[in-house]
PDB file of C-alpha atoms in Angstrom:
ATOM      1  CA  UNK A   1      15.908 145.002  52.025  1.00  0.00           C
ATOM      2  CA  UNK A   2      13.584 147.828  53.060  1.00  0.00           C
ATOM      3  CA  UNK A   3      13.365 149.162  49.503  1.00  0.00           C
ATOM      4  CA  UNK A   4      12.480 145.702  48.207  1.00  0.00           C
ATOM      5  CA  UNK A   5       9.515 145.282  50.560  1.00  0.00           C
ATOM      6  CA  UNK A   6       6.009 146.285  49.521  1.00  0.00           C
ATOM      7  CA  UNK A   7       4.844 149.502  51.240  1.00  0.00           C
ATOM      8  CA  UNK A   8       2.521 147.618  53.573  1.00  0.00           C
ATOM      9  CA  UNK A   9       5.355 145.408  54.843  1.00  0.00           C
ATOM     10  CA  UNK A  10       7.883 148.177  55.555  1.00  0.00           C
ATOM     11  CA  UNK A  11       8.649 149.274  59.121  1.00  0.00           C
ATOM     12  CA  UNK A  12       7.136 152.495  60.449  1.00  0.00           C
ATOM     13  CA  UNK A  13      10.513 153.597  61.802  1.00  0.00           C
ATOM     14  CA  UNK A  14      14.187 152.671  61.834  1.00  0.00           C
ATOM     15  CA  UNK A  15      16.633 153.240  64.696  1.00  0.00           C
ATOM     16  CA  UNK A  16      20.152 153.229  63.254  1.00  0.00           C
ATOM     17  CA  UNK A  17      23.107 152.383  65.484  1.00  0.00           C
ATOM     18  CA  UNK A  18      24.822 155.642  64.492  1.00  0.00           C
ATOM     19  CA  UNK A  19      24.138 158.806  62.529  1.00  0.00           C
ATOM     20  CA  UNK A  20      26.366 157.871  59.582  1.00  0.00           C
ATOM     21  CA  UNK A  21      24.351 154.722  58.999  1.00  0.00           C
ATOM     22  CA  UNK A  22      21.127 156.711  59.290  1.00  0.00           C
ATOM     23  CA  UNK A  23      22.446 159.251  56.770  1.00  0.00           C
ATOM     24  CA  UNK A  24      23.188 156.387  54.380  1.00  0.00           C
ATOM     25  CA  UNK A  25      19.575 155.287  54.704  1.00  0.00           C
ATOM     26  CA  UNK A  26      18.375 158.828  54.004  1.00  0.00           C
ATOM     27  CA  UNK A  27      20.474 158.887  50.829  1.00  0.00           C
ATOM     28  CA  UNK A  28      19.288 155.476  49.674  1.00  0.00           C
ATOM     29  CA  UNK A  29      15.645 156.301  50.308  1.00  0.00           C
ATOM     30  CA  UNK A  30      15.810 159.745  48.680  1.00  0.00           C
ATOM     31  CA  UNK A  31      18.069 158.752  45.765  1.00  0.00           C
ATOM     32  CA  UNK A  32      15.556 156.185  44.629  1.00  0.00           C
ATOM     33  CA  UNK A  33      12.636 158.493  45.475  1.00  0.00           C
ATOM     34  CA  UNK A  34      11.160 155.367  46.948  1.00  0.00           C
ATOM     35  CA  UNK A  35      10.504 156.280  50.574  1.00  0.00           C
ATOM     36  CA  UNK A  36       9.516 159.635  52.052  1.00  0.00           C
ATOM     37  CA  UNK A  37      11.075 160.466  55.412  1.00  0.00           C
ATOM     38  CA  UNK A  38       9.305 160.747  57.874  1.00  0.00           C
ATOM     39  CA  UNK A  39       5.928 160.359  56.127  1.00  0.00           C
ATOM     40  CA  UNK A  40       6.509 156.693  55.220  1.00  0.00           C
ATOM     41  CA  UNK A  41       9.375 155.746  57.536  1.00  0.00           C
ATOM     42  CA  UNK A  42      10.640 157.757  60.495  1.00  0.00           C
ATOM     43  CA  UNK A  43      14.401 157.592  61.002  1.00  0.00           C
ATOM     44  CA  UNK A  44      16.604 158.225  64.025  1.00  0.00           C
ATOM     45  CA  UNK A  45      20.340 157.863  64.545  1.00  0.00           C
ATOM     46  CA  UNK A  46      22.717 157.824  67.486  1.00  0.00           C
ATOM     47  CA  UNK A  47      25.634 160.204  68.276  1.00  0.00           C
ATOM     48  CA  UNK A  48      24.168 163.512  67.039  1.00  0.00           C
ATOM     49  CA  UNK A  49      27.113 164.314  64.792  1.00  0.00           C
ATOM     50  CA  UNK A  50      27.325 167.895  63.507  1.00  0.00           C
ATOM     51  CA  UNK A  51      26.163 166.921  60.025  1.00  0.00           C
ATOM     52  CA  UNK A  52      22.898 165.451  61.362  1.00  0.00           C
ATOM     53  CA  UNK A  53      21.229 168.841  61.745  1.00  0.00           C
ATOM     54  CA  UNK A  54      22.226 170.135  58.311  1.00  0.00           C
ATOM     55  CA  UNK A  55      21.390 167.066  56.234  1.00  0.00           C
ATOM     56  CA  UNK A  56      18.826 167.161  53.422  1.00  0.00           C
ATOM     57  CA  UNK A  57      16.357 165.754  55.941  1.00  0.00           C
ATOM     58  CA  UNK A  58      17.587 166.929  59.360  1.00  0.00           C
ATOM     59  CA  UNK A  59      18.181 163.760  61.346  1.00  0.00           C
ATOM     60  CA  UNK A  60      16.717 163.072  64.769  1.00  0.00           C
ATOM     61  CA  UNK A  61      19.358 161.553  67.001  1.00  0.00           C
ATOM     62  CA  UNK A  62      20.323 160.496  70.497  1.00  0.00           C
ATOM     63  CA  UNK A  63      23.002 162.791  71.939  1.00  0.00           C
ATOM     64  CA  UNK A  64      25.454 161.615  74.580  1.00  0.00           C
ATOM     65  CA  UNK A  65      27.004 164.157  76.970  1.00  0.00           C
ATOM     66  CA  UNK A  66      30.408 163.827  75.267  1.00  0.00           C
ATOM     67  CA  UNK A  67      32.218 166.475  77.337  1.00  0.00           C
ATOM     68  CA  UNK A  68      31.052 164.911  80.618  1.00  0.00           C
ATOM     69  CA  UNK A  69      31.883 161.451  79.284  1.00  0.00           C
ATOM     70  CA  UNK A  70      35.456 162.528  78.456  1.00  0.00           C
ATOM     71  CA  UNK A  71      35.966 164.368  81.750  1.00  0.00           C
ATOM     72  CA  UNK A  72      34.748 161.363  83.727  1.00  0.00           C
ATOM     73  CA  UNK A  73      37.002 158.984  81.777  1.00  0.00           C
ATOM     74  CA  UNK A  74      40.053 161.153  82.537  1.00  0.00           C
ATOM     75  CA  UNK A  75      39.039 161.429  86.188  1.00  0.00           C
ATOM     76  CA  UNK A  76      38.717 157.643  86.514  1.00  0.00           C
ATOM     77  CA  UNK A  77      42.017 157.038  84.732  1.00  0.00           C
ATOM     78  CA  UNK A  78      43.916 159.551  86.855  1.00  0.00           C
ATOM     79  CA  UNK A  79      42.434 158.071  90.035  1.00  0.00           C
ATOM     80  CA  UNK A  80      43.587 154.609  88.979  1.00  0.00           C
ATOM     81  CA  UNK A  81      47.099 155.881  88.145  1.00  0.00           C
ATOM     82  CA  UNK A  82      47.414 157.937  91.349  1.00  0.00           C
ATOM     83  CA  UNK A  83      45.887 155.314  93.676  1.00  0.00           C
ATOM     84  CA  UNK A  84      46.637 151.887  92.187  1.00  0.00           C
ATOM     85  CA  UNK A  85      46.079 149.973  95.422  1.00  0.00           C
ATOM     86  CA  UNK A  86      43.019 151.904  96.549  1.00  0.00           C
ATOM     87  CA  UNK A  87      41.242 152.547  93.264  1.00  0.00           C
ATOM     88  CA  UNK A  88      37.887 150.823  92.884  1.00  0.00           C
ATOM     89  CA  UNK A  89      36.501 150.212  89.432  1.00  0.00           C
ATOM     90  CA  UNK A  90      33.001 151.525  89.034  1.00  0.00           C
ATOM     91  CA  UNK A  91      30.362 151.781  86.375  1.00  0.00           C
ATOM     92  CA  UNK A  92      29.204 155.280  85.429  1.00  0.00           C
ATOM     93  CA  UNK A  93      25.984 155.896  83.528  1.00  0.00           C
ATOM     94  CA  UNK A  94      25.076 159.030  81.649  1.00  0.00           C
ATOM     95  CA  UNK A  95      21.672 160.333  80.628  1.00  0.00           C
ATOM     96  CA  UNK A  96      21.385 160.662  76.837  1.00  0.00           C
ATOM     97  CA  UNK A  97      19.240 163.357  75.230  1.00  0.00           C
ATOM     98  CA  UNK A  98      16.694 162.897  72.468  1.00  0.00           C
ATOM     99  CA  UNK A  99      17.175 165.511  69.735  1.00  0.00           C
ATOM    100  CA  UNK A 100      14.028 165.630  67.590  1.00  0.00           C
ATOM    101  CA  UNK A 101      14.380 166.871  64.025  1.00  0.00           C
ATOM    102  CA  UNK A 102      12.505 166.452  60.749  1.00  0.00           C
ATOM    103  CA  UNK A 103      13.324 162.770  60.183  1.00  0.00           C
ATOM    104  CA  UNK A 104      10.900 161.722  62.922  1.00  0.00           C
ATOM    105  CA  UNK A 105       8.361 164.535  62.969  1.00  0.00           C
ATOM    106  CA  UNK A 106       5.975 164.930  60.089  1.00  0.00           C
TER     107      UNK A 106
END
């Protein structure tokens, strides 16, 4: 869809729901030599997978604190197993980190 639009109608940026999808967009845009990243369209993904930093166009991404996320999940699970009658379900929020790379900075 983006490739089919005239240059003036294309978005300035795309936020992909994950890095693999963003990498697919990079490939499609570069393979067709149709869209320059980030000069024509900035691109950012989510997850900050290892491959994101070593891609043809290093991908900007949102990084979650995966170690803290895993530790907290185990802690909550063990508390529920050890204290089934007393355990209170709770919502835990984590602060993501913006990792800026070439795909969003020209």
